PDB file of C-alpha atoms in Angstrom:
ATOM      1  CA  ALA A  20       8.730 -20.853   3.253  1.00  0.00           C
ATOM      2  CA  GLU A  21      11.589 -18.706   1.938  1.00  0.00           C
ATOM      3  CA  TYR A  22      12.736 -18.105   5.329  1.00  0.00           C
ATOM      4  CA  GLY A  23      13.071 -21.748   6.173  1.00  0.00           C
ATOM      5  CA  SER A  24      14.715 -22.376   2.723  1.00  0.00           C
ATOM      6  CA  HIS A  25      17.315 -19.784   3.494  1.00  0.00           C
ATOM      7  CA  GLU A  26      17.963 -21.407   7.032  1.00  0.00           C
ATOM      8  CA  VAL A  27      18.183 -24.861   5.532  1.00  0.00           C
ATOM      9  CA  ALA A  28      20.650 -23.747   2.713  1.00  0.00           C
ATOM     10  CA  THR A  29      22.671 -21.670   5.377  1.00  0.00           C
ATOM     11  CA  THR A  30      22.798 -24.623   7.638  1.00  0.00           C
ATOM     12  CA  ARG A  31      23.908 -27.055   4.981  1.00  0.00           C
ATOM     13  CA  PHE A  32      26.632 -24.485   3.994  1.00  0.00           C
ATOM     14  CA  ALA A  33      27.879 -24.247   7.544  1.00  0.00           C
ATOM     15  CA  VAL A  34      27.909 -28.014   7.990  1.00  0.00           C
ATOM     16  CA  ARG A  35      30.222 -28.374   4.907  1.00  0.00           C
ATOM     17  CA  ALA A  36      32.512 -25.524   6.094  1.00  0.00           C
ATOM     18  CA  LYS A  37      32.887 -27.461   9.417  1.00  0.00           C
ATOM     19  CA  ARG A  38      34.571 -30.484   7.558  1.00  0.00           C
ATOM     20  CA  PRO A  39      38.238 -31.238   8.023  1.00  0.00           C
ATOM     21  CA  ASN A  40      40.552 -29.682   5.734  1.00  0.00           C
ATOM     22  CA  VAL A  41      40.917 -32.581   3.380  1.00  0.00           C
ATOM     23  CA  GLU A  42      37.182 -32.817   2.933  1.00  0.00           C
ATOM     24  CA  GLN A  43      36.678 -28.895   2.392  1.00  0.00           C
ATOM     25  CA  THR A  44      36.328 -28.678  -1.413  1.00  0.00           C
ATOM     26  CA  ARG A  45      34.871 -26.047  -3.459  1.00  0.00           C
ATOM     27  CA  ASP A  46      32.894 -28.245  -5.735  1.00  0.00           C
ATOM     28  CA  TYR A  47      29.775 -27.839  -7.684  1.00  0.00           C
ATOM     29  CA  VAL A  48      27.698 -28.547  -4.599  1.00  0.00           C
ATOM     30  CA  HIS A  49      29.454 -25.669  -2.826  1.00  0.00           C
ATOM     31  CA  GLY A  50      28.910 -23.351  -5.519  1.00  0.00           C
ATOM     32  CA  GLY A  51      25.354 -24.556  -5.703  1.00  0.00           C
ATOM     33  CA  LEU A  52      24.742 -23.736  -2.006  1.00  0.00           C
ATOM     34  CA  LEU A  53      26.292 -20.198  -2.302  1.00  0.00           C
ATOM     35  CA  SER A  54      24.192 -19.540  -5.452  1.00  0.00           C
ATOM     36  CA  GLU A  55      20.918 -20.867  -3.545  1.00  0.00           C
ATOM     37  CA  ILE A  56      21.685 -18.665  -0.482  1.00  0.00           C
ATOM     38  CA  ASN A  57      22.261 -15.600  -2.781  1.00  0.00           C
ATOM     39  CA  ASP A  58      19.125 -16.128  -4.595  1.00  0.00           C
ATOM     40  CA  ILE A  59      17.172 -16.685  -1.582  1.00  0.00           C
ATOM     41  CA  SER A  60      18.538 -13.615   0.116  1.00  0.00           C
ATOM     42  CA  GLY A  61      17.702 -11.524  -3.126  1.00  0.00           C
ATOM     43  CA  SER A  62      14.221 -12.915  -3.027  1.00  0.00           C
ATOM     44  CA  GLN A  63      13.819 -11.993   0.579  1.00  0.00           C
ATOM     45  CA  GLU A  64      15.147  -8.342   0.032  1.00  0.00           C
ATOM     46  CA  ALA A  65      12.768  -8.099  -3.133  1.00  0.00           C
ATOM     47  CA  LEU A  66       9.688  -9.140  -0.840  1.00  0.00           C
ATOM     48  CA  LYS A  67      10.725  -6.799   1.897  1.00  0.00           C
ATOM     49  CA  GLN A  68      10.686  -3.991  -0.751  1.00  0.00           C
ATOM     50  CA  GLN A  69       7.348  -5.005  -2.057  1.00  0.00           C
ATOM     51  CA  ILE A  70       6.012  -5.009   1.436  1.00  0.00           C
ATOM     52  CA  ALA A  71       7.284  -1.643   2.042  1.00  0.00           C
ATOM     53  CA  SER A  72       5.770  -0.281  -1.004  1.00  0.00           C
ATOM     54  CA  ALA A  73       2.570  -1.892  -0.327  1.00  0.00           C
ATOM     55  CA  GLU A  74       2.556  -0.332   3.122  1.00  0.00           C
ATOM     56  CA  GLU A  75       3.312   2.978   1.693  1.00  0.00           C
ATOM     57  CA  THR A  76       0.276   2.598  -0.867  1.00  0.00           C
ATOM     58  CA  LEU A  77      -1.904   1.601   2.011  1.00  0.00           C
ATOM     59  CA  HIS A  78      -1.007   4.551   4.061  1.00  0.00           C
ATOM     60  CA  ARG A  79      -1.683   7.043   1.060  1.00  0.00           C
ATOM     61  CA  LEU A  80      -4.862   5.036   0.337  1.00  0.00           C
ATOM     62  CA  LEU A  81      -6.161   5.442   3.923  1.00  0.00           C
ATOM     63  CA  LYS A  82      -5.125   9.187   3.863  1.00  0.00           C
ATOM     64  CA  ASN A  83      -7.061   9.561   0.676  1.00  0.00           C
ATOM     65  CA  LYS A  84     -10.083   7.899   2.092  1.00  0.00           C
ATOM     66  CA  GLU A  85     -10.035  10.081   5.128  1.00  0.00           C
ATOM     67  CA  ARG A  86      -9.842  13.151   2.887  1.00  0.00           C
ATOM     68  CA  LEU A  87     -12.734  11.949   0.734  1.00  0.00           C
ATOM     69  CA  GLN A  88     -14.836  11.290   3.828  1.00  0.00           C
ATOM     70  CA  GLN A  89     -14.209  14.713   5.181  1.00  0.00           C
ATOM     71  CA  ASP A  90     -15.243  16.085   1.746  1.00  0.00           C
ATOM     72  CA  ILE A  91     -18.456  13.964   1.676  1.00  0.00           C
ATOM     73  CA  ALA A  92     -19.384  15.342   5.060  1.00  0.00           C
ATOM     74  CA  ILE A  93     -18.899  18.885   4.140  1.00  0.00           C
ATOM     75  CA  LYS A  94     -20.990  18.356   0.964  1.00  0.00           C
ATOM     76  CA  LYS A  95     -23.758  16.781   2.898  1.00  0.00           C
ATOM     77  CA  LYS A  96     -23.774  19.525   5.342  1.00  0.00           C
ATOM     78  CA  SER A  97     -24.037  22.082   2.435  1.00  0.00           C
ATOM     79  CA  ILE A  98     -26.882  20.217   1.058  1.00  0.00           C
ATOM     80  CA  GLN A  99     -28.722  20.136   4.372  1.00  0.00           C
ATOM     81  CA  ILE A 100     -28.090  23.791   4.700  1.00  0.00           C
ATOM     82  CA  ASP A 101     -29.340  24.505   1.171  1.00  0.00           C
ATOM     83  CA  GLU A 102     -32.587  22.278   1.777  1.00  0.00           C
ATOM     84  CA  GLN A 103     -33.266  23.740   5.178  1.00  0.00           C
ATOM     85  CA  GLN A 104     -32.540  27.448   4.668  1.00  0.00           C
ATOM     86  CA  CYS A 105     -32.028  28.417   1.080  1.00  0.00           C
ATOM     87  CA  LEU A 106     -34.915  26.203  -0.312  1.00  0.00           C
ATOM     88  CA  ARG A 107     -37.554  28.028   1.917  1.00  0.00           C
ATOM     89  CA  LEU A 108     -36.241  31.200   0.795  1.00  0.00           C
ATOM     90  CA  ARG A 109     -36.498  30.387  -2.882  1.00  0.00           C
ATOM     91  CA  LYS A 110     -40.134  29.158  -2.514  1.00  0.00           C
ATOM     92  CA  THR A 111     -41.244  32.740  -1.312  1.00  0.00           C
ATOM     93  CA  LEU A 112     -39.600  34.451  -4.394  1.00  0.00           C
ATOM     94  CA  SER A 113     -41.614  35.147  -7.411  1.00  0.00           C
ATOM     95  CA  TRP A 114     -39.988  34.322 -10.590  1.00  0.00           C
ATOM     96  CA  ARG A 115     -42.771  35.241 -12.998  1.00  0.00           C
ATOM     97  CA  GLY A 116     -41.187  38.446 -14.223  1.00  0.00           C
ATOM     98  CA  PHE A 117     -37.707  37.326 -14.170  1.00  0.00           C
ATOM     99  CA  ARG A 118     -35.694  37.693 -17.385  1.00  0.00           C
ATOM    100  CA  PRO A 119     -31.943  36.891 -17.522  1.00  0.00           C
ATOM    101  CA  ALA A 120     -29.754  39.833 -18.651  1.00  0.00           C
ATOM    102  CA  GLY A 121     -29.182  40.364 -22.295  1.00  0.00           C
ATOM    103  CA  MET A 122     -32.534  38.926 -23.174  1.00  0.00           C
TER     104      MET A 122
END
């Protein structure tokens, strides 16, 4: 919608600029058209910056997601190793006479 509005305002301004010398005036309408064009251009630039910022944030979030998925995969593998190898070894150990140091 903003792009169409900018085009309309620019076209209206261009049509006014093509008027014969006598009809070319810098009146309230002329100033209003210039102001409208500048406002719309400013809005477009602000939106472009917001889009760039959002894309950068998305990129960082995707990288973060990938890193977290890798961390989860490593932790799952660690748990699997613990359950398959260490747990069997722990079950064979006798803990009856164990006393922590300092007790």
